[in-house]
Short mmCIF file of C-alpha atoms in Angstrom, two decimals:
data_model
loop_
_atom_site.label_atom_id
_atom_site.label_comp_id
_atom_site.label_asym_id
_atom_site.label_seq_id
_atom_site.Cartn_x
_atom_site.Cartn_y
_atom_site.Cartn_z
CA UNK I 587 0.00 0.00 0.00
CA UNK I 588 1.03 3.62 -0.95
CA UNK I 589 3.23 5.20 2.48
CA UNK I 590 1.27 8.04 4.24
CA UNK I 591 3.74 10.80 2.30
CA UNK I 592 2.13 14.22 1.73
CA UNK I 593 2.92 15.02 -1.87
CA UNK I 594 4.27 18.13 -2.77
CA UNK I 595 2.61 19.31 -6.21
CA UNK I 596 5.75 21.93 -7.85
CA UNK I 597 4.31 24.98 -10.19
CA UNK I 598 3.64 23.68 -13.59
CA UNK I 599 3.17 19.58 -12.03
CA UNK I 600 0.62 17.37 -12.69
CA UNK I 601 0.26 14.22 -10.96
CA UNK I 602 0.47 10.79 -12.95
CA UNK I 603 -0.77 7.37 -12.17
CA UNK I 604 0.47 4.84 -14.59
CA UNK I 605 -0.75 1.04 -13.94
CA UNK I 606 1.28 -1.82 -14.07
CA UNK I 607 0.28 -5.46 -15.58
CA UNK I 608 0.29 -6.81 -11.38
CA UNK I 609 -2.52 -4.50 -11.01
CA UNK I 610 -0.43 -2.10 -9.04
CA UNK I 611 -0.11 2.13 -9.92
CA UNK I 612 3.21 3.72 -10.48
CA UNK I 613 2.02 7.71 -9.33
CA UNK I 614 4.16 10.79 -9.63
CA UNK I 615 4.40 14.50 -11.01
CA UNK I 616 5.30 15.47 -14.47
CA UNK I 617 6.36 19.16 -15.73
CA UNK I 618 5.62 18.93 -19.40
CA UNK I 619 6.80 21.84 -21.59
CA UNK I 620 4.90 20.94 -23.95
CA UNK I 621 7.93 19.90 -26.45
CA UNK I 622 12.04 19.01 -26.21
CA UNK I 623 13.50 16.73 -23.88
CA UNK I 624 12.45 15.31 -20.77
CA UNK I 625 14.40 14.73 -17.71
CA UNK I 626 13.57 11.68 -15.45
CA UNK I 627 14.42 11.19 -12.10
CA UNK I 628 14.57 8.08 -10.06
CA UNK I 629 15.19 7.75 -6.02
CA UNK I 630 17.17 5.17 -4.66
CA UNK I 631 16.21 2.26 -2.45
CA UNK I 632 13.48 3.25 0.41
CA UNK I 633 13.73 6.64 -0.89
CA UNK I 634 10.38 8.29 -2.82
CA UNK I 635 10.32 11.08 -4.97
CA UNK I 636 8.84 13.27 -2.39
CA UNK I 637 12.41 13.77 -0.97
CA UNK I 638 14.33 16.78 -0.30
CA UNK I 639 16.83 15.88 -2.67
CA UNK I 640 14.25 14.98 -5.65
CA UNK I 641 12.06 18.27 -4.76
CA UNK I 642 15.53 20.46 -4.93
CA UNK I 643 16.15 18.92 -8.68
CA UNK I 644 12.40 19.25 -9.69
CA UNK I 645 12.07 22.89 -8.53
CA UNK I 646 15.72 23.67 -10.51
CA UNK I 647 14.63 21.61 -13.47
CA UNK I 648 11.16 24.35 -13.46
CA UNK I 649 13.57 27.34 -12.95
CA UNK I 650 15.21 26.28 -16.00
CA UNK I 651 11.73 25.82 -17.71
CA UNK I 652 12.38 22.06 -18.59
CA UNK I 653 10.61 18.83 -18.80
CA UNK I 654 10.77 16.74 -15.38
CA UNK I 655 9.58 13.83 -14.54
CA UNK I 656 9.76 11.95 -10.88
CA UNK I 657 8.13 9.04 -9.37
CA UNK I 658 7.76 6.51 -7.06
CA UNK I 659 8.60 2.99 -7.56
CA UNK I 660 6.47 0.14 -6.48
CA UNK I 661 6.73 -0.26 -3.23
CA UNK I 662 7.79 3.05 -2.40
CA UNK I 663 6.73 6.00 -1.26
CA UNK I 664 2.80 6.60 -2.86
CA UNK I 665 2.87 4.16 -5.76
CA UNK I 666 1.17 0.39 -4.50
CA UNK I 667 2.53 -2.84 -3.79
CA UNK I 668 5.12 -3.57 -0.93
CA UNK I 669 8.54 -3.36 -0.70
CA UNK I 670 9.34 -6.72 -0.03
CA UNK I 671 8.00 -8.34 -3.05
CA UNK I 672 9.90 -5.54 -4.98
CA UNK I 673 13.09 -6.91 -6.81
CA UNK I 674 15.15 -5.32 -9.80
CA UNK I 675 13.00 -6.88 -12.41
CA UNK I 676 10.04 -4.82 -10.77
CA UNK I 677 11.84 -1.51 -10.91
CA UNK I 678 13.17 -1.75 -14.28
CA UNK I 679 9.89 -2.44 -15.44
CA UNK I 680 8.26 0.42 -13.70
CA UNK I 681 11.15 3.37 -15.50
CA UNK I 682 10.48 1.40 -18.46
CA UNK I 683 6.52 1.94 -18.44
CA UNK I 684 7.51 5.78 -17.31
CA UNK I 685 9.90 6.42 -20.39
CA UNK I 686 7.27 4.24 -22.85
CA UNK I 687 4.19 6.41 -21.08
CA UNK I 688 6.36 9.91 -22.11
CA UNK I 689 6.40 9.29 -25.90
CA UNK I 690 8.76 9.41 -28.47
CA UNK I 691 10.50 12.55 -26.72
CA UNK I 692 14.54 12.42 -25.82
CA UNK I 693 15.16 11.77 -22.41
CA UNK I 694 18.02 12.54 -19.97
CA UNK I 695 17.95 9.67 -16.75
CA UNK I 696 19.13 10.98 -13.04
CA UNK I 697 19.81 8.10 -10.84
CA UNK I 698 20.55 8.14 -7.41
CA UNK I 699 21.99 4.76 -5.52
CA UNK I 700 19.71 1.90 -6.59
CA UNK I 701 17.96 4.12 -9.04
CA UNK I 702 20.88 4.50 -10.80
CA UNK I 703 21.56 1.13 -11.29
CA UNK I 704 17.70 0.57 -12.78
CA UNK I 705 18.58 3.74 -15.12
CA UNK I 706 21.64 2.11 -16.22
CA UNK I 707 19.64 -0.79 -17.63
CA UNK I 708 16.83 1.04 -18.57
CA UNK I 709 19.61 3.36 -21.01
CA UNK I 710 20.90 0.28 -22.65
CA UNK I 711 16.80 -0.95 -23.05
CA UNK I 712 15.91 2.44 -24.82
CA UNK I 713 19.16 3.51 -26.23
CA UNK I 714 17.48 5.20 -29.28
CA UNK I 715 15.65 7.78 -26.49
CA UNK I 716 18.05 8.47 -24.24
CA UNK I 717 20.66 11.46 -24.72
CA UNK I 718 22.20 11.65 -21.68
CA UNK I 719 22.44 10.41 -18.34
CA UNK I 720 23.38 11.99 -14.79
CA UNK I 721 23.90 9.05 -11.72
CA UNK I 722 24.75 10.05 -8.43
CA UNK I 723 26.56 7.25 -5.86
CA UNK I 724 25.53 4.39 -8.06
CA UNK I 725 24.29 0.73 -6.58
CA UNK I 726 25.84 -0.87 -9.31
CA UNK I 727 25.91 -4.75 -8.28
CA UNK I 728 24.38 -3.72 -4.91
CA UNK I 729 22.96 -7.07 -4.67
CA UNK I 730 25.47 -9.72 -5.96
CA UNK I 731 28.24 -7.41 -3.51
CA UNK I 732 25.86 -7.52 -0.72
CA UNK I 733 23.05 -10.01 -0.21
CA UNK I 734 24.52 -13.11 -1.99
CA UNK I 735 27.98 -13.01 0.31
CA UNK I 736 25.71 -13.82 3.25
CA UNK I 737 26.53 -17.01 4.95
CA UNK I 738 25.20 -19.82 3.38
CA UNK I 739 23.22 -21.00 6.05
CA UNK I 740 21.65 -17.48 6.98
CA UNK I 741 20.30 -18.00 2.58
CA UNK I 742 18.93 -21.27 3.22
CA UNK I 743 17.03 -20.16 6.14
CA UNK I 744 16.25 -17.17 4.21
CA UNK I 745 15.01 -19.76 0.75
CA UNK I 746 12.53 -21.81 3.59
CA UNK I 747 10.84 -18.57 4.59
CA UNK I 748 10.95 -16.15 1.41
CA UNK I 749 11.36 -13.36 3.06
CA UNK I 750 13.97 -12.51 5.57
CA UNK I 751 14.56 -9.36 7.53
CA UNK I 752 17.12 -6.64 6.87
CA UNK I 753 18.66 -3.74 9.62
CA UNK I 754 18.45 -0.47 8.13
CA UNK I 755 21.95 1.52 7.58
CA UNK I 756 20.56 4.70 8.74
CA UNK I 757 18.52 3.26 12.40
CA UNK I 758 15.17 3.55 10.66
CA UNK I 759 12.94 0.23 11.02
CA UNK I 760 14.31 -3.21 9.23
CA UNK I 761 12.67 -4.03 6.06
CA UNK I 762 12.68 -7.51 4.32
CA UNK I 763 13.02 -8.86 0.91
CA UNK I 764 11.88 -11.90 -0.67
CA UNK I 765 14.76 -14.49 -1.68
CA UNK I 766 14.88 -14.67 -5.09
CA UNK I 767 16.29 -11.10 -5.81
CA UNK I 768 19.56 -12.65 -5.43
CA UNK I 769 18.48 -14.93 -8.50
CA UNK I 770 16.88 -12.11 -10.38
CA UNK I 771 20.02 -9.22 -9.77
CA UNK I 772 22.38 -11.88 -11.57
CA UNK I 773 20.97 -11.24 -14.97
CA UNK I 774 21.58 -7.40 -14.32
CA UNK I 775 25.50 -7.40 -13.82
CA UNK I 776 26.58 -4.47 -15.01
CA UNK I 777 30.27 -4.59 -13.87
CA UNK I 778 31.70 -7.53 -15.12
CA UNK I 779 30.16 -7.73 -18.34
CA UNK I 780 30.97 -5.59 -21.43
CA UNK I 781 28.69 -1.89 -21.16
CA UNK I 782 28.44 0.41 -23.85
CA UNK I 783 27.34 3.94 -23.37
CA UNK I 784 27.64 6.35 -26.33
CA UNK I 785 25.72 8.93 -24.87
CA UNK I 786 27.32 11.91 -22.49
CA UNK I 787 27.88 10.09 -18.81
CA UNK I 788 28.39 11.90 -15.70
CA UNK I 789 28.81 10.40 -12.41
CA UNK I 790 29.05 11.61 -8.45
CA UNK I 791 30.39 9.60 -5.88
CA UNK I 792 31.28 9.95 -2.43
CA UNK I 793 35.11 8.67 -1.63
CA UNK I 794 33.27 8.22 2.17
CA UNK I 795 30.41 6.30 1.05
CA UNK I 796 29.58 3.74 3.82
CA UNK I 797 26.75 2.25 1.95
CA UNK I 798 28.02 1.72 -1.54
CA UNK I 799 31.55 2.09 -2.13
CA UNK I 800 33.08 4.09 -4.77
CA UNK I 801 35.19 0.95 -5.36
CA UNK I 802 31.86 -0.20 -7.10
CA UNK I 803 31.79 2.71 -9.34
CA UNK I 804 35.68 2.29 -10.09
CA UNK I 805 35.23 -1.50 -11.50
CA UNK I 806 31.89 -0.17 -13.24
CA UNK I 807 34.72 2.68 -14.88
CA UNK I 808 37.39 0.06 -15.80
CA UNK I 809 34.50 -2.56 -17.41
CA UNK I 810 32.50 -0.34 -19.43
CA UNK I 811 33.04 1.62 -23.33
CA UNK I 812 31.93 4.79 -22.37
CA UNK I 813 32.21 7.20 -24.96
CA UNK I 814 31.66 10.76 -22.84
CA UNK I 815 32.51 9.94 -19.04
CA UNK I 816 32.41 12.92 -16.32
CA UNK I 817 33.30 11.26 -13.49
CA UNK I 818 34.13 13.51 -9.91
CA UNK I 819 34.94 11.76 -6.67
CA UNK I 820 33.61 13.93 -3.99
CA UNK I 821 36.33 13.88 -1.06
CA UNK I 822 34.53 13.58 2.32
CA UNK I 823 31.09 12.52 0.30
CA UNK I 824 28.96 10.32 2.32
CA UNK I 825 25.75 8.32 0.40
CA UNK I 826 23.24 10.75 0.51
CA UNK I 827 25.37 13.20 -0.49
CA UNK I 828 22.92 16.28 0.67
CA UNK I 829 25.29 18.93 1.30
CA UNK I 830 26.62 18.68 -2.70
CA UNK I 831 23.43 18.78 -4.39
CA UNK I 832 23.95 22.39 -5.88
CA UNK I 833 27.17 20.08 -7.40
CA UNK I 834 24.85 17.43 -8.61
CA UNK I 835 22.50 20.42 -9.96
CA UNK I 836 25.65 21.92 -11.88
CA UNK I 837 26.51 18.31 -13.55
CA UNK I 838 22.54 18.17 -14.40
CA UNK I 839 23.09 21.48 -16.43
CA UNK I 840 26.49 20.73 -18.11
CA UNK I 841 24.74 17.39 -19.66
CA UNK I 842 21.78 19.62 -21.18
CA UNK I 843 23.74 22.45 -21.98
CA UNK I 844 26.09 19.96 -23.74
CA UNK I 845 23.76 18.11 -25.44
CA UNK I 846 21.34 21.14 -26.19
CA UNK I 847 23.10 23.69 -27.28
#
């Protein structure tokens, strides 16, 4: 079920409620020029797109009198269905249904932690459409790194019961996930498999980030072709990364001012 989050409608936004083949709504706000390229946005893992980070890019993106899109993904914030059930499959589906709902308009991706990882895989599923891509501490891997070095005894405890329960990194209440997103992240390696990105790249990452290392971004660096890489490691930079956003916002506009000159 959706979470109790008050939405916060921007000038210009109109909410959107996109359903998915489980029955379940995708809802969030789109700013719709009218015409030109659209910029998505996609929140990490137990994030929503009601966040302070998401609302500070959604109010620049109107400033700048551009296209913006952000939502919630299943199990998140106001769009349906729980989070445990929710595996990568699930999310990629959900930007996919977003960028196939927008048209046949250009797109620019945002990522940020796991939401970069889904609009990773969502680029190389819509290559044609997308022009550009901004990802901020990616999850690259986040669950082959993470979840299937558990012990092997804690995953076949966690196979008999589905779901198992998970401490959360910040002291907010545990959440669980079902088993087989172990199974279902291994067809979604993006680090040790041959990536090609011919489409301007720029990437933030923390050199302090206690929930996903930049080490994962580094082997993501060395694996991948990419044609027009920005990469800057922010000394200091924790996960969330709140105090650089007005960097993140500056990368934002040197990808659209690159691409759309």
């Amino acid at each position: 079920m959706p979470e109790s989050i008050t939405p916060i409608i921007l000038p210009g936004e109109k909410e959107i409620c996109l359903r998915q083949p489980d029955g379940n709504d995708i809802r969030g706000f789109f700013r719709d020029t009218g015409n030109g390229p659209v910029g998505i946005y996609l929140h990490g893992f137990r994030s929503h797109c009601n966040g302070e980070k998401a609302l500070q890019l959604a109010r620049h993106a109107i400033s700048m009198d551009r296209s913006w899109l952000r939502f919630d993904l299943r199990g998140h914030g106001r769009s349906d269905g729980e989070l445990k059930d929710q595996i990568i499959s699930s999310g990629l589906s959900d930007l996919l249904r977003v960028i196939d709902w927008v048209g046949d308009r250009p797109l620019i991706l945002h990522g940020s932690s796991m939401g970069s990882w889904i609009s990773l895989l969502a680029a190389m599923r819509r290559k044609p459409r997308i022009e550009g891509m901004m990802l901020t501490a990616p999850a690259f891997n986040y669950v082959q790194n993470n979840l299937s070095t558990l012990p092997e005894q804690i995953k076949q405890k966690w196979q008999l019961e589905t779901y198992m329960s998970f401490p959360d990194a910040y002291g907010e209440e545990p959440y669980s996930l079902r088993y087989d997103i172990m199974q279902d992240a291994e067809q979604y390696d993006v680090i040790n498999t041959n990536i090609s990105i011919d489409v301007p790249l720029h990437i933030v990452h923390g050199e302090n980030d206690p929930i996903i290392p930049i080490a994962y971004t580094d082997q993501f660096i060395r694996h991948a072709q990419l044609a027009e890489l920005v990469f800057e490691r922010i000394p200091n930079g924790d996960h969330r990364l709140m105090d650089h956003i007005p960097l993140i916002i500056s990368h934002i506009d040197n990808i659209w001012q690159e691409i759309y000159k």
